[in-house]
mmCIF file of C-alpha atoms and ligand atoms in Angstrom:
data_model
loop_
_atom_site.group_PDB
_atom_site.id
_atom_site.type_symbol
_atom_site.label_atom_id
_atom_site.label_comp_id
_atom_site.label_asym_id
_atom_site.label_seq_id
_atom_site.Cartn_x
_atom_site.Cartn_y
_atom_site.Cartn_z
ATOM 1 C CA UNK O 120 13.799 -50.132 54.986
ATOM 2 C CA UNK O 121 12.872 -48.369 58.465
ATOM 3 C CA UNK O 122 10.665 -45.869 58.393
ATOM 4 C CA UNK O 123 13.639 -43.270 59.924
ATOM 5 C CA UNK O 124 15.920 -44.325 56.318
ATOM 6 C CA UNK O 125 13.040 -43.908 54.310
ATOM 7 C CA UNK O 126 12.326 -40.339 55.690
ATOM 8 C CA UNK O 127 16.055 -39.314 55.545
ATOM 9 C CA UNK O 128 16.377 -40.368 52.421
ATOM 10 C CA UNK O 129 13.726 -38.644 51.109
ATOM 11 C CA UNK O 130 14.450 -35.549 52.931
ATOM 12 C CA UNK O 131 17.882 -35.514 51.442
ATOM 13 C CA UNK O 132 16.390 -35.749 47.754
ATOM 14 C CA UNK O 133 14.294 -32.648 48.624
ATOM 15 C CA UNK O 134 16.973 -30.780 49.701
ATOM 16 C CA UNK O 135 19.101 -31.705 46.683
ATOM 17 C CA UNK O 136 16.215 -31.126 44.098
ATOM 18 C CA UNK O 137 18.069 -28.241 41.878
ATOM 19 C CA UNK O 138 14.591 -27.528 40.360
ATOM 20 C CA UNK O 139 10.435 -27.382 40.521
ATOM 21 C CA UNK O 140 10.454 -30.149 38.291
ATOM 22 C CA UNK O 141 13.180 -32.048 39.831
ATOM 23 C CA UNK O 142 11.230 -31.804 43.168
ATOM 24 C CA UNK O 143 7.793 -33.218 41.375
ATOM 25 C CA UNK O 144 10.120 -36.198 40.773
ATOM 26 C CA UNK O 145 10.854 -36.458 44.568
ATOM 27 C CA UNK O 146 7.382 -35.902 45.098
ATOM 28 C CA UNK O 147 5.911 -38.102 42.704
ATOM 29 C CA UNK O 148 8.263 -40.693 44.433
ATOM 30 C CA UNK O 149 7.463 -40.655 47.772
ATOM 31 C CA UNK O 150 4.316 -39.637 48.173
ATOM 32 C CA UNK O 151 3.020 -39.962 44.957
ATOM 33 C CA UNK O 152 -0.379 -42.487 44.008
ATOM 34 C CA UNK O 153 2.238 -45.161 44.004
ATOM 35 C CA UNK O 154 5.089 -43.679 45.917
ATOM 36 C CA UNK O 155 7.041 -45.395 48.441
ATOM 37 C CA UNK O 156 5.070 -44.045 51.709
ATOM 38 C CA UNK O 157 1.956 -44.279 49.783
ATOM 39 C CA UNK O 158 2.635 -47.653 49.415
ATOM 40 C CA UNK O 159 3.405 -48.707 53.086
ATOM 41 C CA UNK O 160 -0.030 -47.287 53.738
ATOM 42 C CA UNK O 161 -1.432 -49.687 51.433
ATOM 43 C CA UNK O 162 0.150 -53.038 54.235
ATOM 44 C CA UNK O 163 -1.884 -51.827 57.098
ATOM 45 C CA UNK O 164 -4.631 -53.900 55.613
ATOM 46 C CA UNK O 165 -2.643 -57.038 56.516
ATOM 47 C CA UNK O 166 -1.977 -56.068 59.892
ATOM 48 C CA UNK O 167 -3.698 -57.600 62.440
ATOM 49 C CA UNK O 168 -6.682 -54.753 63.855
ATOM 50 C CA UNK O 169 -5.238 -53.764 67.227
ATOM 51 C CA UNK O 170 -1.878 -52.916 65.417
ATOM 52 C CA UNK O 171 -2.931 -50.958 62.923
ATOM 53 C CA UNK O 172 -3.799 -47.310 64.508
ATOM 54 C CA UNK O 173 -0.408 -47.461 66.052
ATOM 55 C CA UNK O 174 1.500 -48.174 62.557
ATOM 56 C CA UNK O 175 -0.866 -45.873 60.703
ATOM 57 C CA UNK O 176 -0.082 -42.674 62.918
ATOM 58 C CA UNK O 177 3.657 -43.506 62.480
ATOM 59 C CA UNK O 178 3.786 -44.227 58.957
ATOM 60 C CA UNK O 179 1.250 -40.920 58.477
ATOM 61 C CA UNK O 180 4.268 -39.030 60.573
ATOM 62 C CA UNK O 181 6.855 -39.733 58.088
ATOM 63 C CA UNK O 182 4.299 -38.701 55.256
ATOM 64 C CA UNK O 183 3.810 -35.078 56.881
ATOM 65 C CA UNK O 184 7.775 -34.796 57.325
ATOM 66 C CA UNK O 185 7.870 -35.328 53.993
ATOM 67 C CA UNK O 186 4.968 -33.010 53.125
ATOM 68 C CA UNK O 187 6.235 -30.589 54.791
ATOM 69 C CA UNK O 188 9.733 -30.565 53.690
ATOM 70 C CA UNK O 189 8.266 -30.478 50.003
ATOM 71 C CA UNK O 190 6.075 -27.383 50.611
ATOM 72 C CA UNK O 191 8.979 -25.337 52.333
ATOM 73 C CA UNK O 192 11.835 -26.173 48.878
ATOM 74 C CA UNK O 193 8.973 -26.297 46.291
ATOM 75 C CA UNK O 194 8.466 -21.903 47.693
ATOM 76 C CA UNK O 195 12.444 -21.523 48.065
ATOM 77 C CA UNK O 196 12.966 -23.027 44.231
ATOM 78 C CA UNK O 197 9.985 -20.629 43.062
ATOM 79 C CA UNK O 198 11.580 -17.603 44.525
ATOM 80 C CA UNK O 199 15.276 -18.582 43.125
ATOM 81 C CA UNK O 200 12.944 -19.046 39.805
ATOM 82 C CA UNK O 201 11.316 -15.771 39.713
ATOM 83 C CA UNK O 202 14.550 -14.102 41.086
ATOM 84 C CA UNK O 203 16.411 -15.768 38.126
ATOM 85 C CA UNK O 204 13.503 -14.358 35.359
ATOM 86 C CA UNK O 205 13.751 -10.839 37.031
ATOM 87 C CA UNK O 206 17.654 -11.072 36.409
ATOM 88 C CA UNK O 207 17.840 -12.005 33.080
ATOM 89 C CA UNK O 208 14.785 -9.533 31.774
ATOM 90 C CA UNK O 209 16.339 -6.545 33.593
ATOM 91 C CA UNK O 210 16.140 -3.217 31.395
ATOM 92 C CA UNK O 211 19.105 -1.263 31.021
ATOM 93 C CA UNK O 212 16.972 2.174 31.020
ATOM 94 C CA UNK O 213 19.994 3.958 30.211
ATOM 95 C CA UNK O 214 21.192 2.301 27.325
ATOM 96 C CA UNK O 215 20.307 4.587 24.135
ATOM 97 C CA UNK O 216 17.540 3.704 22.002
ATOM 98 C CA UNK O 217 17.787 2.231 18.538
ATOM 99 C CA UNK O 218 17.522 4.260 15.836
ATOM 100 C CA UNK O 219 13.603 3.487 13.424
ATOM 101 C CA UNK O 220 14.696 3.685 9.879
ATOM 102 C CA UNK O 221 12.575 6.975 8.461
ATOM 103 C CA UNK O 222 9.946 6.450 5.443
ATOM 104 C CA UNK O 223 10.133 8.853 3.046
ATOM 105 C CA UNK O 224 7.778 9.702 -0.283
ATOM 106 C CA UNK O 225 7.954 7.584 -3.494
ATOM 107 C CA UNK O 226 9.668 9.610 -6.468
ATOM 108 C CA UNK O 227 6.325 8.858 -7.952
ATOM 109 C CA UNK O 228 4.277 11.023 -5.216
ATOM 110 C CA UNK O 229 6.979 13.537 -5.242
ATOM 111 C CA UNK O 230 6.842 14.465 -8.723
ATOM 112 C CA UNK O 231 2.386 14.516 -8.372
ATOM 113 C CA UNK O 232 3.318 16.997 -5.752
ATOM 114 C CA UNK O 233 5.471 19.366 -7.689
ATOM 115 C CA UNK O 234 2.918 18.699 -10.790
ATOM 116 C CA UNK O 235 -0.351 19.430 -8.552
ATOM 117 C CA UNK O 236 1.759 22.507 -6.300
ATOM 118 C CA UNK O 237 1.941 24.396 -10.090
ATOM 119 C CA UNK O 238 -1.658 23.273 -10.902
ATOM 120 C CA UNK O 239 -3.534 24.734 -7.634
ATOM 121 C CA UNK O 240 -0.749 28.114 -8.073
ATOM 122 C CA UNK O 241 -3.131 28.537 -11.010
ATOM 123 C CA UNK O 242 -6.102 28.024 -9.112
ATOM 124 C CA UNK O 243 -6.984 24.151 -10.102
ATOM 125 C CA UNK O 244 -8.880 21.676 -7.647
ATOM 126 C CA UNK O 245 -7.233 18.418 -7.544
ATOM 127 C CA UNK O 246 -9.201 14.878 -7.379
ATOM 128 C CA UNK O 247 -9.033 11.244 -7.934
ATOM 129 C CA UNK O 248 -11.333 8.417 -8.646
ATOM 130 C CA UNK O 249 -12.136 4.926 -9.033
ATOM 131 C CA UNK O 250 -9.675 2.780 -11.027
ATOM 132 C CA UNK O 251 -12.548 0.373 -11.420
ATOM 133 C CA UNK O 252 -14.298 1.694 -14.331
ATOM 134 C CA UNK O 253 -17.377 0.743 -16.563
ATOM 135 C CA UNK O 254 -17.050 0.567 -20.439
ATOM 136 C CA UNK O 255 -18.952 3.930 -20.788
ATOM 137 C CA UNK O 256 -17.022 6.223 -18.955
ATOM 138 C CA UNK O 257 -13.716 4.747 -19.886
ATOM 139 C CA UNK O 258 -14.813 4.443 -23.962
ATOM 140 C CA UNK O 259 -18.082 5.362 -24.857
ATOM 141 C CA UNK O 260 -18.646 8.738 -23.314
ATOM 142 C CA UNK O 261 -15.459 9.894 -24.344
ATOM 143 C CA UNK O 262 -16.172 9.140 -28.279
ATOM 144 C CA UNK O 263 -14.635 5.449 -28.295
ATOM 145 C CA UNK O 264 -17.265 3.242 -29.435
ATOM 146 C CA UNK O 265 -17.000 -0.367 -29.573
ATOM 147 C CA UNK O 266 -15.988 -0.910 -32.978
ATOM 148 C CA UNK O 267 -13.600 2.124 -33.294
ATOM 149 C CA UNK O 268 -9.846 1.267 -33.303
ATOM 150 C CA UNK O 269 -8.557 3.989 -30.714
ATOM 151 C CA UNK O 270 -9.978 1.084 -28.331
ATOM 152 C CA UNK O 271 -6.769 -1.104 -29.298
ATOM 153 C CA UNK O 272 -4.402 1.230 -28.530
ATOM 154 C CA UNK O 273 -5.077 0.928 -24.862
ATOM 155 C CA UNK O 274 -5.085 -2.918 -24.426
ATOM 156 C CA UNK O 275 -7.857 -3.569 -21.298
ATOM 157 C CA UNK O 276 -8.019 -5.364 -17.980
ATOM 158 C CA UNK O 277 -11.302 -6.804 -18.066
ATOM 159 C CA UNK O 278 -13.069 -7.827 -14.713
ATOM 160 C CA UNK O 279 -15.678 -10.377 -14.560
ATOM 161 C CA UNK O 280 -18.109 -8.305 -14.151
ATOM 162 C CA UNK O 281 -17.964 -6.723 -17.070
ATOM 163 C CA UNK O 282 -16.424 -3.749 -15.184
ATOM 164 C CA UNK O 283 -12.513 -3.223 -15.934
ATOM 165 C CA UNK O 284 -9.481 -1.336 -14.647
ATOM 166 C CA UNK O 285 -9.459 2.138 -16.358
ATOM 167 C CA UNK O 286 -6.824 2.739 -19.286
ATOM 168 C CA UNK O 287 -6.383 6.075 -18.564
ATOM 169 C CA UNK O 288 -7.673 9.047 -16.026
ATOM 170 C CA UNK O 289 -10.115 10.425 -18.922
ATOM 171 C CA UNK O 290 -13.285 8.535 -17.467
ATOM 172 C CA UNK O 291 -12.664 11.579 -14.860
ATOM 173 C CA UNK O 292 -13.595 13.851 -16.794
ATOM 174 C CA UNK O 293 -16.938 12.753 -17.352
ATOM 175 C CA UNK O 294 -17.572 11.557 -14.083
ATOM 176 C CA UNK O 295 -16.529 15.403 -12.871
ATOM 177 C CA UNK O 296 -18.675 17.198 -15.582
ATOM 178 C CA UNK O 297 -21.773 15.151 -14.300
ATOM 179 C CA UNK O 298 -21.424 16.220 -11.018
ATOM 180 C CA UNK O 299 -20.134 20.230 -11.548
ATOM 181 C CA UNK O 300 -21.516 22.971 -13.567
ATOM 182 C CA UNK O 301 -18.882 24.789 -15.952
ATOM 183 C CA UNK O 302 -16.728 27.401 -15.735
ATOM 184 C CA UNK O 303 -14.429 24.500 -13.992
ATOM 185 C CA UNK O 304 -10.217 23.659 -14.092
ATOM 186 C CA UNK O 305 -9.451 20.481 -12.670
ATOM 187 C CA UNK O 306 -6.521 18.042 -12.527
ATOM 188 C CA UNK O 307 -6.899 14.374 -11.431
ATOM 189 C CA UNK O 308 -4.225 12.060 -10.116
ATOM 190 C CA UNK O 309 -4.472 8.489 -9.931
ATOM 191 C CA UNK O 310 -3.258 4.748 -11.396
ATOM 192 C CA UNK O 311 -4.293 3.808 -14.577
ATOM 193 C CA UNK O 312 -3.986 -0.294 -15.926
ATOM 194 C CA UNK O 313 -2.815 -1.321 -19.375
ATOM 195 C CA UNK O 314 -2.773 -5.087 -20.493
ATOM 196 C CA UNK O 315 0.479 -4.876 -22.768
ATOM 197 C CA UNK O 316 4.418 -5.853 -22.509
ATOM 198 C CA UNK O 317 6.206 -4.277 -20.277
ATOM 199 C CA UNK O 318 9.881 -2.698 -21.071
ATOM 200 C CA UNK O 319 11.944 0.158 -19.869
ATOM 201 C CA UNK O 320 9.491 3.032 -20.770
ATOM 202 C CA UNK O 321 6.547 0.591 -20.101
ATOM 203 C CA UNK O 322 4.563 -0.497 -17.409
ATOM 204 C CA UNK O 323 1.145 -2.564 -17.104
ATOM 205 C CA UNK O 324 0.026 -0.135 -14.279
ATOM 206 C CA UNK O 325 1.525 3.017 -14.050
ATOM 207 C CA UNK O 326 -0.145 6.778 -13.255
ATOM 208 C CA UNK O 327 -1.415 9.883 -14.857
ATOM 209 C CA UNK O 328 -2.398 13.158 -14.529
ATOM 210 C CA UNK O 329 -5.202 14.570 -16.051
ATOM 211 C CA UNK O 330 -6.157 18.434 -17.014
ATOM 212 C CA UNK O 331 -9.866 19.316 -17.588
ATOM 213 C CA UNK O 332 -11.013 23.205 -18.260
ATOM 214 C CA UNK O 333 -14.436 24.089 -19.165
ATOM 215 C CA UNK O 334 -16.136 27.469 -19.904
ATOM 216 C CA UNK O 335 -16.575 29.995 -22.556
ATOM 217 C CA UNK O 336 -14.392 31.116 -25.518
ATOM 218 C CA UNK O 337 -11.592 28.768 -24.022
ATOM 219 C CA UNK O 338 -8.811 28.267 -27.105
ATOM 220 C CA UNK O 339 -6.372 26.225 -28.078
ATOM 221 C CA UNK O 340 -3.893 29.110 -26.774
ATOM 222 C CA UNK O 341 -5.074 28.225 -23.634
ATOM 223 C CA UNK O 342 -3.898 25.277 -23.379
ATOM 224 C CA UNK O 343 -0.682 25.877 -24.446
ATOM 225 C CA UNK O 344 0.068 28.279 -21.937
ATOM 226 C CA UNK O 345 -0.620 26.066 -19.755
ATOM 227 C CA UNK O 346 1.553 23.290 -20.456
ATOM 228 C CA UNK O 347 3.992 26.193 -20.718
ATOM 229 C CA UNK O 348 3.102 27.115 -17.936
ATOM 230 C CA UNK O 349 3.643 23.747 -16.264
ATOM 231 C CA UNK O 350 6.794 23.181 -17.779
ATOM 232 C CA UNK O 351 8.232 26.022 -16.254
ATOM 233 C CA UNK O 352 6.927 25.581 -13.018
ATOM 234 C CA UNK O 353 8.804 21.822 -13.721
ATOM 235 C CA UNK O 354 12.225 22.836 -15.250
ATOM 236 C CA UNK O 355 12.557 26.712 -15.001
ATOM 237 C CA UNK O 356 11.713 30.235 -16.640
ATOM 238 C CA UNK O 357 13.526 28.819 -19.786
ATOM 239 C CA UNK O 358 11.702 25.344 -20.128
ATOM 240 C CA UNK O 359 10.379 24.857 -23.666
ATOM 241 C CA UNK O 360 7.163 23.397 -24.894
ATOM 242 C CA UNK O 361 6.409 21.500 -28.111
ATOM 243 C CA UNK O 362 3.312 20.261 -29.700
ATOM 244 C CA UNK O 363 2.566 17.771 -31.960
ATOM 245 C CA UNK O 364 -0.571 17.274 -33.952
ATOM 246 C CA UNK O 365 -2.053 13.844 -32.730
ATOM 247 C CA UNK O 366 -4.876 11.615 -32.353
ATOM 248 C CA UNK O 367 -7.319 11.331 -29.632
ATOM 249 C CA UNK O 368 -10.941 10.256 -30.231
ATOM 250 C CA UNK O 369 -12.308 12.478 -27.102
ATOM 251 C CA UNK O 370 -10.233 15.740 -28.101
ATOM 252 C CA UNK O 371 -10.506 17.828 -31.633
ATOM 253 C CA UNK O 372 -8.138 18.791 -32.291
ATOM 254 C CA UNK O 373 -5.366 17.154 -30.445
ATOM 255 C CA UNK O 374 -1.897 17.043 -30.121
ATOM 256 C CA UNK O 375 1.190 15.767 -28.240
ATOM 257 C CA UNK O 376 3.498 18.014 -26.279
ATOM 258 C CA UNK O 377 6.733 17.566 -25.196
ATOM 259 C CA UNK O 378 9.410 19.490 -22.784
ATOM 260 C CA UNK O 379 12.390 20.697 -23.260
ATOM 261 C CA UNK O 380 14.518 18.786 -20.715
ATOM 262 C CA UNK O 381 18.218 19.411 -19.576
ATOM 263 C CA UNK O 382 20.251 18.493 -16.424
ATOM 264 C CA UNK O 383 23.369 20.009 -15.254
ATOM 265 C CA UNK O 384 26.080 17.442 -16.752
ATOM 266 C CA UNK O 385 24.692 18.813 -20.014
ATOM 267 C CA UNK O 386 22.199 15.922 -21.217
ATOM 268 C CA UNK O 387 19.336 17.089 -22.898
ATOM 269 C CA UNK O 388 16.176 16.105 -25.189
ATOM 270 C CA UNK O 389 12.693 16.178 -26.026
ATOM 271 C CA UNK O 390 10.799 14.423 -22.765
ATOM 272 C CA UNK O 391 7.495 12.707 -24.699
ATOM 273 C CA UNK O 392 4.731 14.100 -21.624
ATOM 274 C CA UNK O 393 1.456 13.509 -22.740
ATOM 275 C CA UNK O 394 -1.656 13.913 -25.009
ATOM 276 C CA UNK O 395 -3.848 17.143 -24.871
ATOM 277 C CA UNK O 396 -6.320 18.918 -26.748
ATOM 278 C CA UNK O 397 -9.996 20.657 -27.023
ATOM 279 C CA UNK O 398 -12.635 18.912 -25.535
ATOM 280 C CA UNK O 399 -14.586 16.875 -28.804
ATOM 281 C CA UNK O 400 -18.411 18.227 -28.850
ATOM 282 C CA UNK O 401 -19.212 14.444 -28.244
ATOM 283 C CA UNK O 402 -17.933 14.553 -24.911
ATOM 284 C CA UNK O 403 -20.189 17.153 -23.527
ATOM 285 C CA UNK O 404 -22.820 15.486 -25.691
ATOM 286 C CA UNK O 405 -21.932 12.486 -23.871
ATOM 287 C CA UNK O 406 -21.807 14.190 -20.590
ATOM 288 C CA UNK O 407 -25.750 16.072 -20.861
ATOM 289 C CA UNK O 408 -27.059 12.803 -21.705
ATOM 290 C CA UNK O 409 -25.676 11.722 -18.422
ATOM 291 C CA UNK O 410 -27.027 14.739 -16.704
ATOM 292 C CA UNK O 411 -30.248 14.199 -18.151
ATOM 293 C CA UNK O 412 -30.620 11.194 -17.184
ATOM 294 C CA UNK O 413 -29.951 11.733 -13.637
ATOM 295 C CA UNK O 414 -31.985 14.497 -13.982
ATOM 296 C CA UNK O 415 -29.814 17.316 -13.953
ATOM 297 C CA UNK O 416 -29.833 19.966 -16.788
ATOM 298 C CA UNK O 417 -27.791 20.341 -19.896
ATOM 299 C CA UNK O 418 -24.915 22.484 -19.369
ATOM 300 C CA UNK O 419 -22.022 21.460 -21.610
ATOM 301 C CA UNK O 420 -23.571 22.431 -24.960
ATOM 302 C CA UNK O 421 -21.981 25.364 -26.646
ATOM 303 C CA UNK O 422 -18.932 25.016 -23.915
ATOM 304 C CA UNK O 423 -15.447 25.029 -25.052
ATOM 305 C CA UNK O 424 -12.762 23.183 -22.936
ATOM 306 C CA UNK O 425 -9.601 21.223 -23.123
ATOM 307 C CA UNK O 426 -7.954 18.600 -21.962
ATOM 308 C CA UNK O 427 -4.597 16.773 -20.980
ATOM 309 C CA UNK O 428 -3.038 13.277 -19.607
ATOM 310 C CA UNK O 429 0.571 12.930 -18.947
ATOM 311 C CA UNK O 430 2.777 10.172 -17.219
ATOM 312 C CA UNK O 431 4.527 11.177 -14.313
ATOM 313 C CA UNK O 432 6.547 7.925 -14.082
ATOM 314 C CA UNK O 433 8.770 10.027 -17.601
ATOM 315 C CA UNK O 434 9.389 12.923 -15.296
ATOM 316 C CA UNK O 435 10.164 10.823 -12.415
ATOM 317 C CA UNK O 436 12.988 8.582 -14.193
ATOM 318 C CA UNK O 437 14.767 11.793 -15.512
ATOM 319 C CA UNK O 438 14.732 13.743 -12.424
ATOM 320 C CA UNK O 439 15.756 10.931 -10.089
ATOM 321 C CA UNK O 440 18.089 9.232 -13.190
ATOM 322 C CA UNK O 441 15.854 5.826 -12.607
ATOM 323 C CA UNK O 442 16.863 4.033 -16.212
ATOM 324 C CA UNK O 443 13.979 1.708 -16.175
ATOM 325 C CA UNK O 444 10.302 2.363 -15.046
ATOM 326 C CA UNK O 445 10.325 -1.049 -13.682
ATOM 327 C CA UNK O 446 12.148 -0.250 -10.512
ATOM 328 C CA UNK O 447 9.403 1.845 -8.900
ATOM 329 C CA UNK O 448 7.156 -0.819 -8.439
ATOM 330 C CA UNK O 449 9.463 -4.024 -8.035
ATOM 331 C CA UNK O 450 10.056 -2.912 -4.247
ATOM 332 C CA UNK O 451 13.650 -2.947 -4.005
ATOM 333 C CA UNK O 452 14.781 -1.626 -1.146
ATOM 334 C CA UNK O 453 18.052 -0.758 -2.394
ATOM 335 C CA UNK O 454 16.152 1.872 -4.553
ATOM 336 C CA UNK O 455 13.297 2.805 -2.832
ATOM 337 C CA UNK O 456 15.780 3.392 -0.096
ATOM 338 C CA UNK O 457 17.738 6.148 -1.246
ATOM 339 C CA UNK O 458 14.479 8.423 -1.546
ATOM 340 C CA UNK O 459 14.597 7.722 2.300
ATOM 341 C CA UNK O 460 13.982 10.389 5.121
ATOM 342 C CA UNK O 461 14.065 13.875 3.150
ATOM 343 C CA UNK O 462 10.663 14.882 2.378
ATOM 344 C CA UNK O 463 11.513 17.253 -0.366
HETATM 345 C C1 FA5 H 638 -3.983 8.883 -22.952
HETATM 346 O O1 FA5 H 638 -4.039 8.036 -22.037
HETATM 347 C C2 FA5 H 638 -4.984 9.979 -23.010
HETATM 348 N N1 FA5 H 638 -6.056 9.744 -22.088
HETATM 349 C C3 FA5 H 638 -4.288 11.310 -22.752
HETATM 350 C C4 FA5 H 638 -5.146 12.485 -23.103
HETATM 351 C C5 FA5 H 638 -5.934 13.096 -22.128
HETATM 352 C C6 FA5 H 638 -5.179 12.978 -24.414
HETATM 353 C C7 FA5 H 638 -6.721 14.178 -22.442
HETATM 354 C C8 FA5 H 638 -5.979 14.058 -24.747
HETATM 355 C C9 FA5 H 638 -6.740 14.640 -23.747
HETATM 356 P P1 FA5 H 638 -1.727 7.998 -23.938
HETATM 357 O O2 FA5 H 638 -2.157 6.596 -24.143
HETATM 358 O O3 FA5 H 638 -0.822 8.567 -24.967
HETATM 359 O O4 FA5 H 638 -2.957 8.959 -23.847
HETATM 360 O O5 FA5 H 638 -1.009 8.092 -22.519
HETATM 361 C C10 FA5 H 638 -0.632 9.347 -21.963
HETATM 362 C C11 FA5 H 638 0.737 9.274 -21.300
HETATM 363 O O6 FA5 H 638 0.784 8.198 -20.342
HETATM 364 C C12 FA5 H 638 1.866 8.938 -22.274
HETATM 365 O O7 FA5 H 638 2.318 10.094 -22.906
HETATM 366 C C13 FA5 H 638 2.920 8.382 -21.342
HETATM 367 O O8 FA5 H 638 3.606 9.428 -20.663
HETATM 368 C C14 FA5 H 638 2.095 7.643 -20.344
HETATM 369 N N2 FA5 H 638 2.005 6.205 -20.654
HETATM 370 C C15 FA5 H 638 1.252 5.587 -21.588
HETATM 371 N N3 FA5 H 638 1.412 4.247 -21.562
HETATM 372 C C16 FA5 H 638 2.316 4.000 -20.581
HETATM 373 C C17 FA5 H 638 2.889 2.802 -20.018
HETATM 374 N N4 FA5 H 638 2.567 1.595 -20.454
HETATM 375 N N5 FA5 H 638 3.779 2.944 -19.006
HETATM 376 C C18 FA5 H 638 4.086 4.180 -18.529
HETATM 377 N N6 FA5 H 638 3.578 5.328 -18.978
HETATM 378 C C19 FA5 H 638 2.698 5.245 -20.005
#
């Protein structure tokens, strides 16, 4: 081939080179390690020495042209490249903006905030604490020794460590009485962890609130009113309040209550709350040999209190009609959803 058809031709594949890499092709061809031109460089060797400046500078001619030629399409076909990314990621500023779905607050946390709203109207602080617990607070300091069978009704998660999840928000109530001198009204919020069978009314972790009062001459009437109190501030001036004598090792006596509960297409019944009662003189016992040994004084002896846990997941699932307790924690959006965007 001439040196002239070898040029045109590969002028003509630069020009036709639709893209950057289609051009590294034509490069890669031509003048390439082993390209076509390169190669004709590599004869001069054979040539006889007086000929070989003369071929050189004409074979070295067709290499600029080609050089040349490559540099001027290779910055064209980056333009029509950028020109082409610019295009297609243009922003339409005026298009409208698409919507963010809303959050809103789990039927659980709504009901702790109607529940904690009545409790700080009657002039309670409001606390939580760790739902990794050791055996004494969560048993021993509230009058649940080892052996005793109260410890069976609430079936523990045991850690490794010996530590374990707490059964209930009563360790609180020591853990508060250590660290604050009576006259005191608290309420706690926070996740407690049972290791049983789960069913409609039953979870393996589910929540509580917990009542503690402290001080002198507090009675048993106290403590009604305020559940009474609480119910009303729940379901109305009318609500009703019952009480049941029950069992607790850390309260004597104690009792269950129970609300009155009605909705407007005329269902009603007795809504199963909680436990309650007055504090059991073991507890403070319990609680000044804690002080003690962190060096604090004994306060609690003499003191008369009492004390209350209830499950707000039972309020929840009648307010909000939820059937089964299940559904709060399964993450369904299909439920969770509809307690989407009001706050209230
Ligand atoms: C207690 O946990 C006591 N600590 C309550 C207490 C506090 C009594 C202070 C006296 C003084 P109980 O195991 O009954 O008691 O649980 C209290 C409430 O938690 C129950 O009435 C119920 O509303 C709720 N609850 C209990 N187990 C479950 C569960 N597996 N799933 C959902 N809610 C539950």
């Amino acid at each position: 081939m001439t040196d002239q058809s070898l040029q045109d031709q590969a002028l003509q594949a630069i020009a036709a080179a639709p893209d950057l890499d289609a051009l590294q092709a034509v490069k890669t061809r031509y003048v390439g390690k082993s390209g076509l031109v390169t190669k004709e460089l590599g004869t001069l060797g054979k040539l006889p020495p007086e000929e070989r400046k003369a071929r050189g500078a004409e074979i070295n001619a067709v290499r600029g042209a080609i050089e040349a030629a490559l540099t001027e399409r290779e910055a064209l076909l980056k333009q029509a490249a950028l020109d082409a990314k610019l295009a297609s990621e243009a922003i339409d500023v005026t298009l409208p903006g698409l919507p963010l779905p809303a959050g809103g607050l789990h039927p659980i946390n709504r009901v702790y905030d109607d529940l904690t709203a009545i409790y700080e109207r009657m002039g309670y602080a409001v606390i939580e604490g760790p739902e990794v617990e050791d055996e004494h607070h969560n048993f021993e300091a509230l009058n649940v020794p080892w052996y005793h069978p109260a410890r069976d009704l609430q079936d523990t998660f045991w850690l490794e460590d010996g530590r374990l999840l707490r059964t209930h928000t009563s360790p609180m109530q020591i853990r508060y009485m250590v660290n604050h001198e009576p006259a005191l009204k608290v309420v706690v919020r926070g996740k407690v962890y049972r290791y049983e069978a789960t069913d409609a009314t039953h979870e393996a972790m589910f929540h509580q609130l917990e009542g503690l009062v402290v001080g002198d001459g507090i009675s048993m009437t106290d403590l009604k009113g305020t559940i009474a109190e609480m119910a009303r501030g729940l379901y109305g001036p009318t609500a009703r309040v019952r009480f049941q004598p029950s069992y607790y090792p850390f309260v004597e006596p104690g009792a269950d209550f129970a609300v009155w509960w009605e909705n407007p297409r005329g269902e009603s019944k007795w809504l199963e709350l909680g436990g309650c009662g007055m504090i059991h003189p073991n507890v403070f016992k319990a609680v000044d040999d804690l002080r003690e040994a962190e060096g604090r004084e004994r306060v609690y002896e003499g003191k008369t209190g009492f004390a209350f846990g209830l499950g707000p997941e039972r309020i929840a699932m009648l307010k909000y009609g939820i059937p089964d307790i299940r559904y709060f924690y399964a993450n369904d959006p299909k439920v969770i959803g509809q307690f989407r965007g009001e706050l209230g």
